[in-house]
């Protein structure tokens, strides 16, 4: 009997706390309405992955799955990957892939659906890609919604689902794929931390303060959402993860009364990936994006985590 299954997992944005989260500070993430889809079918013809560029990472995922769960039936598979999430641009494409492939194998093998395990395996797959990720990206892609996330230790990670206001006008601007990958950006912050521990720890603590203020905003306190975005961006700039070109883009938004920050690992050499942008009057942003010819699109936040299609 030919089994065919399809699952999807969302990409993400980070409202506050990227990089600091790698060192145990909290972060707030949201799942977005851009997803990766994985179709899995039994073939009898070995492993066929489409597009073929995905083969290596699927093979790695199979190895991790076998090692973690001791299953050996992942051999004759046709796997089709399609995605709405730009690769390597801070929108959590690799984590969404890791979660989706992990969930696809669970379903394919008729294992009871277990989000905790799906997430744990996805984290192992992520580590193969990025060295020392926090696990936040795979956790938001697994559970969806808005999460307050914290990596306490390698084995203990805590998260809380946040009930929040509706964000009607959050835009993402693709500033372009960074030359550096997430692992390299994590390393550049680690190097900065070992050169100037006091300075960088102070940035982390200030980022944590911004994250807490976002939480207070979520629970209805009169805090200026836009100013929190700007404060977060400045701290990321001081951490050295935003390129000069992206800073100019962000300044243009600020000059028009808007607010913007990078979201995710960033990039310093040329591009910094996705930029989250907000304006009380969305038309101002729409006009600016048109003039500047930015690749800008609206996103829905708080979307569902991994699911069967
Ligand atoms: C990447 O989306 C976010 C970082 O904080 C890395 C991580 O959390 O693993 C830069």
mmCIF file of C-alpha atoms in Angstrom, residues 69-232:
data_model
loop_
_atom_site.group_PDB
_atom_site.id
_atom_site.type_symbol
_atom_site.label_atom_id
_atom_site.label_comp_id
_atom_site.label_asym_id
_atom_site.label_seq_id
_atom_site.Cartn_x
_atom_site.Cartn_y
_atom_site.Cartn_z
ATOM 1 C CA UNK A 69 13.979 6.712 18.083
ATOM 2 C CA UNK A 70 15.690 3.540 16.893
ATOM 3 C CA UNK A 71 13.538 3.193 13.771
ATOM 4 C CA UNK A 72 15.015 1.775 10.593
ATOM 5 C CA UNK A 73 12.110 1.976 8.160
ATOM 6 C CA UNK A 74 13.034 5.314 6.589
ATOM 7 C CA UNK A 75 14.586 3.982 3.384
ATOM 8 C CA UNK A 76 12.388 3.950 0.343
ATOM 9 C CA UNK A 77 10.942 7.401 0.363
ATOM 10 C CA UNK A 78 9.996 10.072 -2.094
ATOM 11 C CA UNK A 79 10.126 13.450 -0.351
ATOM 12 C CA UNK A 80 8.892 16.646 -1.948
ATOM 13 C CA UNK A 81 9.757 19.938 -0.282
ATOM 14 C CA UNK A 82 8.095 23.222 -1.204
ATOM 15 C CA UNK A 83 8.416 26.441 0.722
ATOM 16 C CA UNK A 84 7.012 29.955 1.030
ATOM 17 C CA UNK A 85 9.851 30.958 3.392
ATOM 18 C CA UNK A 86 12.950 32.617 1.888
ATOM 19 C CA UNK A 87 16.048 30.543 2.721
ATOM 20 C CA UNK A 88 18.711 31.909 5.059
ATOM 21 C CA UNK A 89 16.994 35.256 5.633
ATOM 22 C CA UNK A 90 16.015 35.127 9.302
ATOM 23 C CA UNK A 91 12.514 33.768 8.817
ATOM 24 C CA UNK A 92 13.280 30.377 10.299
ATOM 25 C CA UNK A 93 13.331 28.384 7.059
ATOM 26 C CA UNK A 94 15.789 25.784 8.345
ATOM 27 C CA UNK A 95 13.921 25.327 11.636
ATOM 28 C CA UNK A 96 10.603 25.009 9.790
ATOM 29 C CA UNK A 97 12.190 22.358 7.592
ATOM 30 C CA UNK A 98 13.540 20.495 10.636
ATOM 31 C CA UNK A 99 10.140 20.539 12.333
ATOM 32 C CA UNK A 100 8.239 19.560 9.200
ATOM 33 C CA UNK A 101 10.535 16.628 8.342
ATOM 34 C CA UNK A 102 10.452 15.421 11.933
ATOM 35 C CA UNK A 103 6.619 15.577 11.958
ATOM 36 C CA UNK A 104 6.456 13.941 8.512
ATOM 37 C CA UNK A 105 8.470 10.958 9.766
ATOM 38 C CA UNK A 106 6.292 10.652 12.856
ATOM 39 C CA UNK A 107 3.193 10.549 10.696
ATOM 40 C CA UNK A 108 4.731 8.334 8.060
ATOM 41 C CA UNK A 109 5.760 5.761 10.671
ATOM 42 C CA UNK A 110 2.355 6.036 12.354
ATOM 43 C CA UNK A 111 3.955 7.037 15.639
ATOM 44 C CA UNK A 112 1.601 8.794 18.039
ATOM 45 C CA UNK A 113 1.730 12.550 17.440
ATOM 46 C CA UNK A 114 4.041 13.993 20.060
ATOM 47 C CA UNK A 115 4.954 17.678 19.670
ATOM 48 C CA UNK A 116 7.567 17.512 22.402
ATOM 49 C CA UNK A 117 9.457 14.730 20.611
ATOM 50 C CA UNK A 118 8.989 16.301 17.177
ATOM 51 C CA UNK A 119 10.531 19.478 18.593
ATOM 52 C CA UNK A 120 13.412 17.631 20.270
ATOM 53 C CA UNK A 121 14.357 15.895 17.034
ATOM 54 C CA UNK A 122 14.009 19.149 15.093
ATOM 55 C CA UNK A 123 16.435 20.740 17.567
ATOM 56 C CA UNK A 124 18.999 18.011 16.867
ATOM 57 C CA UNK A 125 18.598 18.629 13.118
ATOM 58 C CA UNK A 126 19.036 22.388 13.709
ATOM 59 C CA UNK A 127 22.245 21.770 15.664
ATOM 60 C CA UNK A 128 23.693 19.986 12.616
ATOM 61 C CA UNK A 129 23.033 23.164 10.628
ATOM 62 C CA UNK A 130 23.930 25.944 13.060
ATOM 63 C CA UNK A 131 26.195 24.559 15.783
ATOM 64 C CA UNK A 132 24.759 26.086 18.957
ATOM 65 C CA UNK A 133 21.249 27.384 18.265
ATOM 66 C CA UNK A 134 18.976 28.283 21.161
ATOM 67 C CA UNK A 135 16.140 26.031 20.009
ATOM 68 C CA UNK A 136 13.733 28.973 19.868
ATOM 69 C CA UNK A 137 13.193 28.809 16.109
ATOM 70 C CA UNK A 138 12.202 25.126 16.079
ATOM 71 C CA UNK A 139 10.021 25.566 19.170
ATOM 72 C CA UNK A 140 7.936 28.365 17.634
ATOM 73 C CA UNK A 141 7.607 26.396 14.392
ATOM 74 C CA UNK A 142 6.380 23.372 16.369
ATOM 75 C CA UNK A 143 3.889 25.070 18.678
ATOM 76 C CA UNK A 144 2.971 28.214 16.704
ATOM 77 C CA UNK A 145 1.289 31.310 18.160
ATOM 78 C CA UNK A 146 3.420 33.705 20.209
ATOM 79 C CA UNK A 147 5.977 32.260 22.622
ATOM 80 C CA UNK A 148 8.115 33.561 25.400
ATOM 81 C CA UNK A 149 11.088 31.221 25.125
ATOM 82 C CA UNK A 150 14.174 30.607 27.221
ATOM 83 C CA UNK A 151 17.014 28.104 26.986
ATOM 84 C CA UNK A 152 17.987 27.393 30.580
ATOM 85 C CA UNK A 153 20.525 24.667 29.798
ATOM 86 C CA UNK A 154 21.189 22.424 26.830
ATOM 87 C CA UNK A 155 18.523 20.023 28.093
ATOM 88 C CA UNK A 156 16.089 22.366 29.804
ATOM 89 C CA UNK A 157 14.178 24.856 27.712
ATOM 90 C CA UNK A 158 11.093 26.638 28.924
ATOM 91 C CA UNK A 159 8.401 28.396 26.983
ATOM 92 C CA UNK A 160 5.053 29.966 27.554
ATOM 93 C CA UNK A 161 2.313 30.624 25.056
ATOM 94 C CA UNK A 162 1.401 34.324 25.030
ATOM 95 C CA UNK A 163 -2.089 35.594 24.475
ATOM 96 C CA UNK A 164 -1.778 38.864 22.737
ATOM 97 C CA UNK A 165 -3.368 41.713 20.874
ATOM 98 C CA UNK A 166 -3.941 41.494 17.155
ATOM 99 C CA UNK A 167 -1.135 43.043 15.184
ATOM 100 C CA UNK A 168 -2.773 44.335 12.069
ATOM 101 C CA UNK A 169 0.043 45.984 10.207
ATOM 102 C CA UNK A 170 3.374 44.272 10.617
ATOM 103 C CA UNK A 171 5.394 44.213 7.418
ATOM 104 C CA UNK A 172 8.533 42.332 6.513
ATOM 105 C CA UNK A 173 11.117 43.753 4.149
ATOM 106 C CA UNK A 174 13.591 41.374 2.622
ATOM 107 C CA UNK A 175 16.871 43.292 2.797
ATOM 108 C CA UNK A 176 18.490 40.385 0.941
ATOM 109 C CA UNK A 177 20.143 37.127 1.937
ATOM 110 C CA UNK A 178 23.104 37.744 4.265
ATOM 111 C CA UNK A 179 26.538 36.545 3.179
ATOM 112 C CA UNK A 180 26.892 34.934 6.624
ATOM 113 C CA UNK A 181 24.761 32.046 7.838
ATOM 114 C CA UNK A 182 23.151 31.786 11.289
ATOM 115 C CA UNK A 183 26.024 29.706 12.702
ATOM 116 C CA UNK A 184 28.553 32.348 11.599
ATOM 117 C CA UNK A 185 26.486 35.175 13.106
ATOM 118 C CA UNK A 186 26.172 33.302 16.407
ATOM 119 C CA UNK A 187 29.936 32.855 16.348
ATOM 120 C CA UNK A 188 30.586 36.540 15.671
ATOM 121 C CA UNK A 189 28.556 37.468 18.781
ATOM 122 C CA UNK A 190 30.375 34.771 20.778
ATOM 123 C CA UNK A 191 33.737 36.237 19.699
ATOM 124 C CA UNK A 192 32.571 39.734 20.672
ATOM 125 C CA UNK A 193 31.449 38.354 24.061
ATOM 126 C CA UNK A 194 34.818 36.764 24.727
ATOM 127 C CA UNK A 195 36.652 39.964 23.732
ATOM 128 C CA UNK A 196 34.404 42.312 25.734
ATOM 129 C CA UNK A 197 32.356 40.272 28.224
ATOM 130 C CA UNK A 198 31.128 43.168 30.370
ATOM 131 C CA UNK A 199 30.026 45.249 27.426
ATOM 132 C CA UNK A 200 28.184 42.422 25.689
ATOM 133 C CA UNK A 201 26.550 41.138 28.894
ATOM 134 C CA UNK A 202 25.244 44.671 29.395
ATOM 135 C CA UNK A 203 23.699 44.631 25.898
ATOM 136 C CA UNK A 204 22.090 41.274 26.697
ATOM 137 C CA UNK A 205 20.611 42.629 29.932
ATOM 138 C CA UNK A 206 19.228 45.639 28.101
ATOM 139 C CA UNK A 207 17.729 43.362 25.445
ATOM 140 C CA UNK A 208 16.103 41.378 28.258
ATOM 141 C CA UNK A 209 14.624 44.624 29.573
ATOM 142 C CA UNK A 210 13.112 45.346 26.144
ATOM 143 C CA UNK A 211 11.705 41.806 26.022
ATOM 144 C CA UNK A 212 10.053 42.360 29.406
ATOM 145 C CA UNK A 213 8.579 45.613 28.196
ATOM 146 C CA UNK A 214 7.082 43.786 25.193
ATOM 147 C CA UNK A 215 5.477 41.415 27.694
ATOM 148 C CA UNK A 216 3.994 44.343 29.571
ATOM 149 C CA UNK A 217 2.726 45.725 26.272
ATOM 150 C CA UNK A 218 1.099 42.347 25.550
ATOM 151 C CA UNK A 219 -0.679 42.419 28.864
ATOM 152 C CA UNK A 220 -2.216 45.763 28.035
ATOM 153 C CA UNK A 221 0.070 48.312 29.632
ATOM 154 C CA UNK A 222 0.396 51.604 27.780
ATOM 155 C CA UNK A 223 3.799 51.054 26.253
ATOM 156 C CA UNK A 224 4.844 52.323 22.873
ATOM 157 C CA UNK A 225 5.235 49.222 20.677
ATOM 158 C CA UNK A 226 7.179 51.146 18.023
ATOM 159 C CA UNK A 227 9.737 52.540 20.451
ATOM 160 C CA UNK A 228 10.404 49.042 21.778
ATOM 161 C CA UNK A 229 11.166 47.908 18.226
ATOM 162 C CA UNK A 230 13.601 50.809 17.756
ATOM 163 C CA UNK A 231 15.311 50.195 21.112
ATOM 164 C CA UNK A 232 15.745 46.540 20.208
#
